[in-house]
């Protein structure tokens, strides 16, 4: 029941983010221009490089707190949060100078037109405050995770998105539109989200209190040591996710980077959806580990991979199968020529993102050294391939996309299930079995997309939405009848009857 509520809230937040991206991106591109739009994401990418430092704490505090709290060790859990808060304040103060330096010297590390330089610098400064605020508040995310009430986190994210959009509209209407106003709007949303996060933390964890006596070098050292490999992993993650735009800027120029920044949003949203859905399984995985139930953990993780794959297969197939008409309707006919980029993104993401729930197994086991080193290595491979294929090989944006596809498949589809099977002590093939159904379902949905385009011409939002709805219905029937197990079909029907009965009453 909790999973259903959490998933519904996360799906709602995701659909809201999709709607806002579809609506806001053409507005911002037309207002600021394609070249300037590219720096909206690029400036945030520069700031995110500093997460290499902060992730050492923020990535492990939720895990340590939850394990201690599940075991009834409230004093220990209290100490973890207290030490995190103190350390995060100190680290934030130390990061102010390098963040300001990044803003001042930004024109020395990327191609920035002179007329945009001041706006880009101010955008980085405001974005730095947003980054530090997010870091400071990360510890309060432990409460919804521990209580398995992740719908609270999703609801806060939805409020944050709405405030950001409203602030962008207000700033653009009242002042001359600038890049930095988008970061200022995001900061306003983050402030409100922080207030809400603190409120729910106090409500869900009423026994927590910040005490100076809980501050301990030993506890802080424990968190830092556990998070060290997460910092190494974060370097790899940044090389995977946030090097493509910089590569496009440096190798292909600001204009190509701006075009890529526009179309990459939906692959990034799909990655975000995958991460959000995968996180729904994390509290139960952590709980199984805390109780020492390895058979239950492995069985649940297999189900998580399978369900995650089914949930992601449909949006991935829609993204790839309807890429051409979608880009034409959304951003104009000039973008239809880059639709094959979305074909590539949709294809490899449909397979590779399904395995993301397994990340929480090595987090629960606190076995993060090997994944961190592999992520770093493959992140470096991604950079080398992206530069080589986009530049010397003359593949342009396609080279950058292919580099990401190769690297992520190696990491998620091959390494992840094999490594998790090793640390759990189970057979190597055990975590691969859940992927066959989702892959067939994705291929089916993509084929339906192509069949619809052979029958009708999609040239408006109405026809695009209708096509998407038709594909979704066909996918639902296919998945229910041919992919879901008998037990899963019975469970769905039981919940449907219960919902129908409640409505009739």
Tab-separated table of C-alpha atoms in Angstrom:
chain	number	residue	atom	x	y	z
A	1	UNK	CA	0.000	0.000	0.000
A	2	UNK	CA	2.828	2.383	0.908
A	3	UNK	CA	4.553	1.579	-2.383
A	4	UNK	CA	1.383	2.436	-4.322
A	5	UNK	CA	1.031	5.778	-2.535
A	6	UNK	CA	4.722	6.584	-2.942
A	7	UNK	CA	4.689	5.606	-6.608
A	8	UNK	CA	1.527	7.600	-7.351
A	9	UNK	CA	3.037	10.699	-5.756
A	10	UNK	CA	6.319	10.261	-7.605
A	11	UNK	CA	4.529	9.668	-10.912
A	12	UNK	CA	2.453	12.809	-10.374
A	13	UNK	CA	5.590	14.834	-9.657
A	14	UNK	CA	7.261	13.392	-12.752
A	15	UNK	CA	4.286	14.158	-15.007
A	16	UNK	CA	4.238	17.676	-13.622
A	17	UNK	CA	7.933	18.076	-14.444
A	18	UNK	CA	7.278	16.773	-17.964
A	19	UNK	CA	4.424	19.223	-18.457
A	20	UNK	CA	6.464	22.143	-17.159
A	21	UNK	CA	9.434	21.207	-19.352
A	22	UNK	CA	7.244	20.900	-22.444
A	23	UNK	CA	5.644	24.235	-21.698
A	24	UNK	CA	8.616	26.232	-20.396
A	25	UNK	CA	11.421	25.158	-22.723
A	26	UNK	CA	10.023	26.699	-25.960
A	27	UNK	CA	9.128	29.813	-23.970
A	28	UNK	CA	12.653	30.209	-22.583
A	29	UNK	CA	14.317	29.297	-25.906
A	30	UNK	CA	12.260	31.904	-27.753
A	31	UNK	CA	12.804	34.502	-25.026
A	32	UNK	CA	16.546	34.038	-24.452
A	33	UNK	CA	17.637	32.320	-27.689
A	34	UNK	CA	19.059	28.817	-28.254
A	35	UNK	CA	22.647	29.874	-27.489
A	36	UNK	CA	21.733	31.486	-24.165
A	37	UNK	CA	19.474	28.567	-23.233
A	38	UNK	CA	22.454	26.237	-23.399
A	39	UNK	CA	24.070	28.093	-20.496
A	40	UNK	CA	21.047	27.523	-18.255
A	41	UNK	CA	22.086	23.886	-17.861
A	42	UNK	CA	25.812	24.442	-18.357
A	43	UNK	CA	26.108	26.805	-15.397
A	44	UNK	CA	24.346	24.283	-13.158
A	45	UNK	CA	26.676	21.579	-14.415
A	46	UNK	CA	29.696	23.635	-13.381
A	47	UNK	CA	28.260	24.027	-9.885
A	48	UNK	CA	27.432	20.330	-9.649
A	49	UNK	CA	31.112	19.459	-10.022
A	50	UNK	CA	31.474	20.543	-6.392
A	51	UNK	CA	29.107	17.741	-5.383
A	52	UNK	CA	32.221	15.555	-5.482
A	53	UNK	CA	32.944	17.046	-2.054
A	54	UNK	CA	29.449	17.237	-0.574
A	55	UNK	CA	28.268	13.779	-1.671
A	56	UNK	CA	30.680	12.132	0.772
A	57	UNK	CA	28.234	13.127	3.518
A	58	UNK	CA	24.854	13.610	1.853
A	59	UNK	CA	24.882	10.206	0.133
A	60	UNK	CA	25.352	8.125	3.302
A	61	UNK	CA	23.627	9.982	6.129
A	62	UNK	CA	20.162	8.671	5.158
A	63	UNK	CA	21.439	5.096	5.050
A	64	UNK	CA	23.218	5.276	8.422
A	65	UNK	CA	20.295	7.018	10.092
A	66	UNK	CA	17.733	4.547	8.729
A	67	UNK	CA	19.683	1.420	9.647
A	68	UNK	CA	20.247	2.701	13.199
A	69	UNK	CA	16.615	3.786	13.604
A	70	UNK	CA	15.254	0.471	12.247
A	71	UNK	CA	17.377	-1.323	14.827
A	72	UNK	CA	15.958	0.834	17.631
A	73	UNK	CA	19.242	2.713	18.197
A	74	UNK	CA	17.712	6.189	18.460
A	75	UNK	CA	20.689	7.811	20.178
A	76	UNK	CA	22.982	6.598	17.431
A	77	UNK	CA	20.565	7.769	14.721
A	78	UNK	CA	20.305	11.137	16.469
A	79	UNK	CA	24.081	11.456	16.444
A	80	UNK	CA	24.326	10.792	12.707
A	81	UNK	CA	21.949	13.641	11.819
A	82	UNK	CA	23.533	16.041	14.337
A	83	UNK	CA	27.021	15.412	12.974
A	84	UNK	CA	25.793	15.759	9.414
A	85	UNK	CA	24.231	19.154	10.114
A	86	UNK	CA	27.365	20.482	11.810
A	87	UNK	CA	29.701	19.160	9.109
A	88	UNK	CA	27.515	20.431	6.259
A	89	UNK	CA	27.552	23.969	7.653
A	90	UNK	CA	31.347	23.910	7.926
A	91	UNK	CA	31.834	22.473	4.422
A	92	UNK	CA	29.405	25.022	2.933
A	93	UNK	CA	31.428	27.892	4.386
A	94	UNK	CA	34.632	26.403	2.987
A	95	UNK	CA	33.076	26.009	-0.491
A	96	UNK	CA	32.029	29.641	-0.836
A	97	UNK	CA	35.430	30.815	-2.090
A	98	UNK	CA	35.947	28.149	-4.800
A	99	UNK	CA	32.356	28.585	-5.985
A	100	UNK	CA	32.856	32.335	-6.368
A	101	UNK	CA	36.136	31.657	-8.179
A	102	UNK	CA	34.327	29.366	-10.600
A	103	UNK	CA	31.942	32.190	-11.439
A	104	UNK	CA	34.754	34.686	-12.021
A	105	UNK	CA	36.922	32.395	-14.214
A	106	UNK	CA	34.118	30.669	-16.127
A	107	UNK	CA	35.156	32.205	-19.460
A	108	UNK	CA	38.513	30.438	-19.172
A	109	UNK	CA	37.016	26.954	-19.094
A	110	UNK	CA	34.232	27.207	-21.698
A	111	UNK	CA	33.129	29.262	-24.677
A	112	UNK	CA	30.998	32.138	-23.328
A	113	UNK	CA	29.918	34.963	-25.660
A	114	UNK	CA	30.977	38.321	-24.241
A	115	UNK	CA	27.430	39.656	-24.151
A	116	UNK	CA	26.373	36.738	-21.911
A	117	UNK	CA	29.422	36.651	-19.619
A	118	UNK	CA	28.026	38.848	-16.808
A	119	UNK	CA	24.721	36.943	-16.785
A	120	UNK	CA	26.501	33.581	-16.705
A	121	UNK	CA	28.670	34.696	-13.780
A	122	UNK	CA	25.676	35.925	-11.795
A	123	UNK	CA	23.812	32.720	-12.633
A	124	UNK	CA	26.654	30.640	-11.158
A	125	UNK	CA	26.718	32.744	-7.980
A	126	UNK	CA	22.970	32.330	-7.415
A	127	UNK	CA	23.159	28.662	-8.371
A	128	UNK	CA	25.927	28.211	-5.800
A	129	UNK	CA	23.601	29.377	-3.036
A	130	UNK	CA	20.982	26.932	-4.320
A	131	UNK	CA	23.562	24.124	-4.306
A	132	UNK	CA	24.671	24.815	-0.739
A	133	UNK	CA	21.102	25.094	0.527
A	134	UNK	CA	20.268	21.720	-1.045
A	135	UNK	CA	23.342	20.217	0.609
A	136	UNK	CA	22.427	21.612	4.030
A	137	UNK	CA	18.882	20.254	3.806
A	138	UNK	CA	19.783	16.769	2.522
A	139	UNK	CA	19.889	15.348	6.037
A	140	UNK	CA	16.227	16.135	6.586
A	141	UNK	CA	15.355	13.773	3.721
A	142	UNK	CA	16.146	10.926	6.121
A	143	UNK	CA	12.721	11.208	7.766
A	144	UNK	CA	10.483	10.321	4.764
A	145	UNK	CA	12.960	7.605	3.765
A	146	UNK	CA	12.993	6.018	7.221
A	147	UNK	CA	9.192	6.209	7.517
A	148	UNK	CA	8.792	4.939	3.909
A	149	UNK	CA	6.677	7.983	3.152
A	150	UNK	CA	8.477	9.127	0.035
A	151	UNK	CA	5.272	10.718	-1.227
A	152	UNK	CA	6.137	13.593	1.119
A	153	UNK	CA	9.402	14.155	-0.740
A	154	UNK	CA	7.600	14.026	-4.101
A	155	UNK	CA	4.969	16.503	-2.928
A	156	UNK	CA	7.646	18.918	-1.762
A	157	UNK	CA	9.403	18.589	-5.122
A	158	UNK	CA	6.134	19.374	-6.913
A	159	UNK	CA	5.638	22.520	-4.832
A	160	UNK	CA	9.236	23.513	-5.525
A	161	UNK	CA	8.746	23.120	-9.295
A	162	UNK	CA	5.558	25.183	-9.317
A	163	UNK	CA	7.152	28.014	-7.345
A	164	UNK	CA	10.146	28.014	-9.685
A	165	UNK	CA	7.940	28.289	-12.778
A	166	UNK	CA	5.763	31.032	-11.291
A	167	UNK	CA	8.856	33.001	-10.287
A	168	UNK	CA	10.358	32.667	-13.779
A	169	UNK	CA	7.157	33.988	-15.340
A	170	UNK	CA	7.004	36.858	-12.855
A	171	UNK	CA	10.658	37.834	-13.333
A	172	UNK	CA	10.457	37.635	-17.130
A	173	UNK	CA	7.285	39.737	-17.093
A	174	UNK	CA	8.583	42.425	-14.731
A	175	UNK	CA	12.206	42.680	-15.895
A	176	UNK	CA	14.315	42.158	-19.001
A	177	UNK	CA	14.680	38.340	-19.260
A	178	UNK	CA	18.116	37.069	-18.207
A	179	UNK	CA	19.706	33.659	-17.604
A	180	UNK	CA	20.316	34.338	-13.916
A	181	UNK	CA	16.605	34.907	-13.270
A	182	UNK	CA	16.005	31.186	-13.866
A	183	UNK	CA	18.473	30.324	-11.098
A	184	UNK	CA	16.921	32.950	-8.823
A	185	UNK	CA	13.505	31.362	-9.355
A	186	UNK	CA	14.986	27.935	-8.566
A	187	UNK	CA	16.487	29.336	-5.364
A	188	UNK	CA	13.092	30.704	-4.290
A	189	UNK	CA	11.547	27.270	-4.827
A	190	UNK	CA	14.350	25.617	-2.858
A	191	UNK	CA	13.818	27.952	0.113
A	192	UNK	CA	10.150	26.968	0.356
A	193	UNK	CA	11.050	23.299	-0.113
A	194	UNK	CA	13.591	23.553	2.714
A	195	UNK	CA	10.999	24.964	5.085
A	196	UNK	CA	8.602	22.128	4.232
A	197	UNK	CA	11.352	19.490	4.571
A	198	UNK	CA	12.241	20.741	8.044
A	199	UNK	CA	8.564	20.762	9.063
A	200	UNK	CA	7.985	17.142	8.022
A	201	UNK	CA	11.271	16.029	9.545
A	202	UNK	CA	10.154	17.352	12.924
A	203	UNK	CA	6.749	15.726	12.472
A	204	UNK	CA	8.050	12.288	11.448
A	205	UNK	CA	11.061	12.196	13.800
A	206	UNK	CA	9.748	13.950	16.938
A	207	UNK	CA	12.428	12.333	19.081
A	208	UNK	CA	15.288	14.072	17.245
A	209	UNK	CA	17.065	16.959	18.956
A	210	UNK	CA	20.339	18.610	18.033
A	211	UNK	CA	22.740	18.231	20.940
A	212	UNK	CA	26.316	19.451	21.158
A	213	UNK	CA	27.214	16.333	23.131
A	214	UNK	CA	26.318	14.233	20.085
A	215	UNK	CA	28.974	15.955	17.987
A	216	UNK	CA	31.792	13.478	17.718
A	217	UNK	CA	34.857	13.252	15.526
A	218	UNK	CA	34.417	9.465	15.514
A	219	UNK	CA	30.871	9.647	14.106
A	220	UNK	CA	31.821	12.267	11.522
A	221	UNK	CA	34.819	10.147	10.524
A	222	UNK	CA	32.536	7.127	10.122
A	223	UNK	CA	30.254	9.070	7.770
A	224	UNK	CA	33.162	10.508	5.778
A	225	UNK	CA	34.884	7.140	5.422
A	226	UNK	CA	31.676	5.510	4.216
A	227	UNK	CA	31.049	8.392	1.838
A	228	UNK	CA	34.574	8.612	0.427
A	229	UNK	CA	33.839	6.052	-2.240
A	230	UNK	CA	30.589	7.851	-3.020
A	231	UNK	CA	32.698	10.912	-3.819
A	232	UNK	CA	34.782	8.808	-6.191
A	233	UNK	CA	31.549	7.436	-7.639
A	234	UNK	CA	30.225	10.984	-8.020
A	235	UNK	CA	33.209	11.898	-10.178
A	236	UNK	CA	32.224	9.050	-12.480
A	237	UNK	CA	28.568	10.093	-12.393
A	238	UNK	CA	29.511	13.636	-13.399
A	239	UNK	CA	31.637	12.262	-16.231
A	240	UNK	CA	28.583	10.273	-17.334
A	241	UNK	CA	25.826	12.855	-16.946
A	242	UNK	CA	27.341	16.315	-17.006
A	243	UNK	CA	30.181	16.159	-19.464
A	244	UNK	CA	28.087	15.959	-22.636
A	245	UNK	CA	27.001	19.602	-22.676
A	246	UNK	CA	30.501	20.804	-21.833
A	247	UNK	CA	31.916	18.605	-24.604
A	248	UNK	CA	29.361	19.999	-27.052
A	249	UNK	CA	30.292	23.540	-26.000
A	250	UNK	CA	34.056	23.065	-26.276
A	251	UNK	CA	34.163	20.814	-29.354
A	252	UNK	CA	31.111	21.895	-31.362
A	253	UNK	CA	30.415	25.445	-30.110
A	254	UNK	CA	27.799	27.285	-28.051
A	255	UNK	CA	25.045	27.002	-30.680
A	256	UNK	CA	25.235	23.188	-30.919
A	257	UNK	CA	25.408	22.982	-27.136
A	258	UNK	CA	22.228	25.052	-26.904
A	259	UNK	CA	20.412	22.736	-29.309
A	260	UNK	CA	21.600	19.675	-27.391
A	261	UNK	CA	20.563	21.266	-24.076
A	262	UNK	CA	16.995	21.521	-25.369
A	263	UNK	CA	16.557	17.941	-26.601
A	264	UNK	CA	18.515	16.311	-23.757
A	265	UNK	CA	15.882	17.377	-21.239
A	266	UNK	CA	13.627	14.385	-21.804
A	267	UNK	CA	16.364	11.753	-21.565
A	268	UNK	CA	17.357	13.531	-18.337
A	269	UNK	CA	13.751	13.437	-17.144
A	270	UNK	CA	13.663	9.715	-17.917
A	271	UNK	CA	16.832	9.256	-15.864
A	272	UNK	CA	15.225	11.283	-13.093
A	273	UNK	CA	12.092	9.109	-13.212
A	274	UNK	CA	14.254	5.988	-13.040
A	275	UNK	CA	16.127	7.311	-10.029
A	276	UNK	CA	12.914	8.326	-8.311
A	277	UNK	CA	11.180	4.992	-8.918
A	278	UNK	CA	14.307	3.072	-7.878
A	279	UNK	CA	14.425	5.039	-4.626
A	280	UNK	CA	10.930	3.739	-3.783
A	281	UNK	CA	12.415	0.278	-3.349
A	282	UNK	CA	15.315	1.496	-1.215
A	283	UNK	CA	13.556	1.641	2.201
A	284	UNK	CA	12.421	-2.001	1.928
A	285	UNK	CA	15.832	-3.131	0.646
A	286	UNK	CA	17.468	-1.359	3.600
A	287	UNK	CA	14.941	-2.938	5.956
A	288	UNK	CA	15.654	-6.472	4.646
A	289	UNK	CA	19.367	-5.885	5.082
A	290	UNK	CA	18.906	-4.470	8.597
A	291	UNK	CA	16.986	-7.616	9.587
A	292	UNK	CA	19.504	-9.972	7.922
A	293	UNK	CA	16.894	-11.484	5.556
A	294	UNK	CA	19.053	-12.087	2.468
A	295	UNK	CA	16.579	-14.367	0.664
A	296	UNK	CA	13.857	-11.764	1.094
A	297	UNK	CA	16.217	-9.004	-0.066
A	298	UNK	CA	17.229	-10.821	-3.260
A	299	UNK	CA	13.653	-11.787	-4.119
A	300	UNK	CA	12.453	-8.228	-3.559
A	301	UNK	CA	15.354	-6.773	-5.558
A	302	UNK	CA	14.514	-9.022	-8.507
A	303	UNK	CA	10.918	-7.851	-8.400
A	304	UNK	CA	12.141	-4.270	-8.187
A	305	UNK	CA	14.264	-4.620	-11.338
A	306	UNK	CA	11.369	-6.181	-13.212
A	307	UNK	CA	8.782	-3.631	-12.107
A	308	UNK	CA	11.200	-0.743	-12.652
A	309	UNK	CA	11.834	-1.984	-16.182
A	310	UNK	CA	8.118	-2.219	-16.941
A	311	UNK	CA	7.470	1.279	-15.626
A	312	UNK	CA	10.296	2.796	-17.685
A	313	UNK	CA	9.710	0.846	-20.895
A	314	UNK	CA	6.610	2.843	-21.893
A	315	UNK	CA	7.993	6.411	-21.573
A	316	UNK	CA	11.248	5.301	-23.220
A	317	UNK	CA	9.359	3.767	-26.150
A	318	UNK	CA	7.190	6.875	-26.499
A	319	UNK	CA	10.273	9.113	-26.426
A	320	UNK	CA	11.956	7.152	-29.202
A	321	UNK	CA	8.954	6.060	-31.244
A	322	UNK	CA	7.368	9.515	-31.434
A	323	UNK	CA	10.615	11.555	-31.426
A	324	UNK	CA	10.187	13.035	-34.920
A	325	UNK	CA	6.692	14.518	-34.607
A	326	UNK	CA	7.301	15.429	-30.966
A	327	UNK	CA	10.373	17.590	-31.713
A	328	UNK	CA	8.665	19.218	-34.700
A	329	UNK	CA	5.557	20.141	-32.707
A	330	UNK	CA	7.467	21.108	-29.571
A	331	UNK	CA	10.479	23.101	-30.833
A	332	UNK	CA	9.890	23.522	-34.550
A	333	UNK	CA	10.822	21.796	-37.802
A	334	UNK	CA	14.498	22.792	-37.442
A	335	UNK	CA	14.820	20.273	-34.589
A	336	UNK	CA	13.283	17.311	-36.454
A	337	UNK	CA	16.647	16.489	-38.027
A	338	UNK	CA	18.100	15.530	-34.635
A	339	UNK	CA	15.292	13.066	-33.798
A	340	UNK	CA	17.720	10.100	-34.195
A	341	UNK	CA	19.485	11.386	-31.088
A	342	UNK	CA	16.355	10.570	-29.120
A	343	UNK	CA	16.158	7.142	-30.774
A	344	UNK	CA	19.588	6.323	-29.335
A	345	UNK	CA	18.802	7.772	-25.912
A	346	UNK	CA	15.488	5.945	-25.653
A	347	UNK	CA	16.967	2.618	-26.749
A	348	UNK	CA	19.811	2.342	-24.251
A	349	UNK	CA	17.959	4.018	-21.374
A	350	UNK	CA	15.035	1.567	-21.642
A	351	UNK	CA	17.427	-1.268	-20.813
A	352	UNK	CA	20.092	0.283	-18.596
A	353	UNK	CA	17.917	2.262	-16.179
A	354	UNK	CA	15.895	-0.783	-15.095
A	355	UNK	CA	18.780	-2.040	-12.952
A	356	UNK	CA	18.969	1.081	-10.785
A	357	UNK	CA	17.204	-0.454	-7.711
A	358	UNK	CA	20.262	-2.704	-7.372
A	359	UNK	CA	22.388	0.336	-6.469
A	360	UNK	CA	20.705	0.350	-3.066
A	361	UNK	CA	21.947	-3.148	-2.317
A	362	UNK	CA	25.605	-2.198	-2.301
A	363	UNK	CA	24.659	0.950	-0.402
A	364	UNK	CA	22.919	-1.167	2.263
A	365	UNK	CA	25.926	-3.521	2.416
A	366	UNK	CA	28.239	-0.463	2.531
A	367	UNK	CA	30.222	-2.087	-0.300
A	368	UNK	CA	30.786	0.942	-2.511
A	369	UNK	CA	34.484	0.843	-3.350
A	370	UNK	CA	34.261	-1.360	-6.446
A	371	UNK	CA	31.160	0.366	-7.924
A	372	UNK	CA	32.852	3.729	-7.378
A	373	UNK	CA	36.039	2.684	-9.192
A	374	UNK	CA	34.083	1.111	-12.062
A	375	UNK	CA	31.885	4.207	-12.407
A	376	UNK	CA	34.983	6.421	-12.437
A	377	UNK	CA	36.682	4.250	-15.055
A	378	UNK	CA	33.644	4.087	-17.330
A	379	UNK	CA	33.018	7.805	-16.804
A	380	UNK	CA	36.535	8.442	-18.119
A	381	UNK	CA	35.791	6.116	-21.048
A	382	UNK	CA	32.657	8.162	-21.748
A	383	UNK	CA	34.664	11.405	-21.883
A	384	UNK	CA	37.313	9.963	-24.204
A	385	UNK	CA	34.682	8.467	-26.495
A	386	UNK	CA	32.569	11.639	-26.489
A	387	UNK	CA	35.507	13.867	-27.472
A	388	UNK	CA	36.839	11.393	-30.026
A	389	UNK	CA	33.543	10.563	-31.707
A	390	UNK	CA	32.199	14.142	-31.742
A	391	UNK	CA	35.478	15.743	-32.915
A	392	UNK	CA	38.025	13.623	-34.828
A	393	UNK	CA	35.395	11.082	-35.930
A	394	UNK	CA	33.134	13.947	-37.086
A	395	UNK	CA	29.952	12.459	-35.613
A	396	UNK	CA	29.040	15.676	-33.780
A	397	UNK	CA	26.195	15.356	-31.282
A	398	UNK	CA	25.671	11.741	-32.338
A	399	UNK	CA	29.169	10.910	-31.116
A	400	UNK	CA	28.413	12.345	-27.689
A	401	UNK	CA	25.169	10.361	-27.509
A	402	UNK	CA	26.766	7.089	-28.622
A	403	UNK	CA	29.542	7.511	-26.056
A	404	UNK	CA	26.985	7.794	-23.261
A	405	UNK	CA	25.091	4.767	-24.553
A	406	UNK	CA	28.157	2.513	-24.655
A	407	UNK	CA	29.418	3.549	-21.221
A	408	UNK	CA	26.076	3.306	-19.405
A	409	UNK	CA	25.254	-0.115	-20.851
A	410	UNK	CA	28.629	-1.423	-19.686
A	411	UNK	CA	28.047	-0.041	-16.198
A	412	UNK	CA	24.359	-0.765	-15.538
A	413	UNK	CA	23.533	-3.762	-17.718
A	414	UNK	CA	26.747	-5.752	-17.341
A	415	UNK	CA	28.644	-4.688	-14.210
A	416	UNK	CA	25.799	-3.889	-11.789
A	417	UNK	CA	23.886	-7.219	-11.750
A	418	UNK	CA	27.129	-9.219	-11.727
A	419	UNK	CA	28.590	-7.261	-8.808
A	420	UNK	CA	25.375	-7.411	-6.762
A	421	UNK	CA	25.174	-11.167	-7.270
A	422	UNK	CA	28.739	-11.448	-5.958
A	423	UNK	CA	28.228	-9.432	-2.758
A	424	UNK	CA	24.963	-11.234	-2.000
A	425	UNK	CA	26.481	-14.643	-2.726
A	426	UNK	CA	23.895	-15.657	-5.328
A	427	UNK	CA	24.331	-16.981	-8.869
A	428	UNK	CA	25.522	-14.548	-11.546
A	429	UNK	CA	22.395	-14.763	-13.695
A	430	UNK	CA	19.889	-14.153	-10.899
A	431	UNK	CA	19.442	-10.401	-11.436
A	432	UNK	CA	19.171	-10.578	-15.230
A	433	UNK	CA	15.941	-12.583	-15.429
A	434	UNK	CA	13.646	-9.662	-14.672
A	435	UNK	CA	14.701	-7.728	-17.778
A	436	UNK	CA	13.348	-9.929	-20.576
A	437	UNK	CA	9.683	-8.964	-20.132
A	438	UNK	CA	10.296	-5.184	-19.989
A	439	UNK	CA	12.535	-5.307	-23.088
A	440	UNK	CA	9.859	-7.121	-25.119
A	441	UNK	CA	7.240	-4.678	-23.828
A	442	UNK	CA	9.360	-1.694	-24.894
A	443	UNK	CA	9.891	-3.156	-28.380
A	444	UNK	CA	6.149	-3.761	-28.677
A	445	UNK	CA	5.300	-0.173	-27.686
A	446	UNK	CA	7.889	1.237	-30.108
A	447	UNK	CA	6.441	-0.913	-32.914
A	448	UNK	CA	2.949	0.434	-32.150
A	449	UNK	CA	4.347	3.999	-32.387
A	450	UNK	CA	5.765	3.262	-35.833
A	451	UNK	CA	2.521	1.587	-36.974
A	452	UNK	CA	0.442	4.588	-35.913
A	453	UNK	CA	2.718	6.956	-37.873
A	454	UNK	CA	2.256	4.815	-40.963
A	455	UNK	CA	-1.511	5.229	-40.684
A	456	UNK	CA	-1.862	8.885	-39.665
A	457	UNK	CA	0.152	12.094	-39.821
A	458	UNK	CA	0.920	13.497	-36.370
A	459	UNK	CA	1.163	17.268	-36.719
A	460	UNK	CA	-0.516	18.760	-33.638
A	461	UNK	CA	-0.506	18.370	-29.879
A	462	UNK	CA	-3.952	16.777	-30.085
A	463	UNK	CA	-2.878	14.037	-32.488
A	464	UNK	CA	0.395	13.520	-30.576
A	465	UNK	CA	-1.420	13.071	-27.268
A	466	UNK	CA	-3.979	10.770	-28.903
A	467	UNK	CA	-1.183	8.647	-30.381
A	468	UNK	CA	0.555	8.485	-27.008
A	469	UNK	CA	-2.686	7.443	-25.321
A	470	UNK	CA	-3.305	4.703	-27.910
A	471	UNK	CA	0.223	3.342	-27.467
A	472	UNK	CA	-0.188	3.420	-23.687
A	473	UNK	CA	-3.414	1.432	-23.834
A	474	UNK	CA	-1.884	-1.195	-26.120
A	475	UNK	CA	1.170	-1.379	-23.860
A	476	UNK	CA	-0.973	-1.823	-20.748
A	477	UNK	CA	-2.862	-4.745	-22.313
A	478	UNK	CA	0.357	-6.347	-23.601
A	479	UNK	CA	2.150	-6.004	-20.253
A	480	UNK	CA	-0.852	-7.222	-18.261
A	481	UNK	CA	-1.592	-10.267	-20.431
A	482	UNK	CA	1.868	-11.389	-21.542
A	483	UNK	CA	4.466	-9.941	-19.144
A	484	UNK	CA	2.875	-9.855	-15.698
A	485	UNK	CA	2.784	-13.062	-13.673
A	486	UNK	CA	-0.471	-14.706	-12.619
A	487	UNK	CA	-0.029	-13.427	-9.059
A	488	UNK	CA	0.564	-9.875	-10.299
A	489	UNK	CA	-2.553	-9.974	-12.482
A	490	UNK	CA	-4.611	-11.189	-9.544
A	491	UNK	CA	-3.197	-8.444	-7.330
A	492	UNK	CA	-4.023	-5.746	-9.915
A	493	UNK	CA	-7.577	-7.061	-10.340
A	494	UNK	CA	-8.065	-7.231	-6.582
A	495	UNK	CA	-6.995	-3.619	-6.133
A	496	UNK	CA	-9.144	-2.557	-9.078
A	497	UNK	CA	-12.223	-4.198	-7.553
A	498	UNK	CA	-11.454	-2.619	-4.183
A	499	UNK	CA	-11.110	0.826	-5.785
A	500	UNK	CA	-14.303	0.320	-7.807
A	501	UNK	CA	-16.176	-0.749	-4.665
A	502	UNK	CA	-14.981	2.321	-2.782
A	503	UNK	CA	-16.154	4.583	-5.627
A	504	UNK	CA	-19.601	2.922	-5.730
A	505	UNK	CA	-20.017	3.442	-1.995
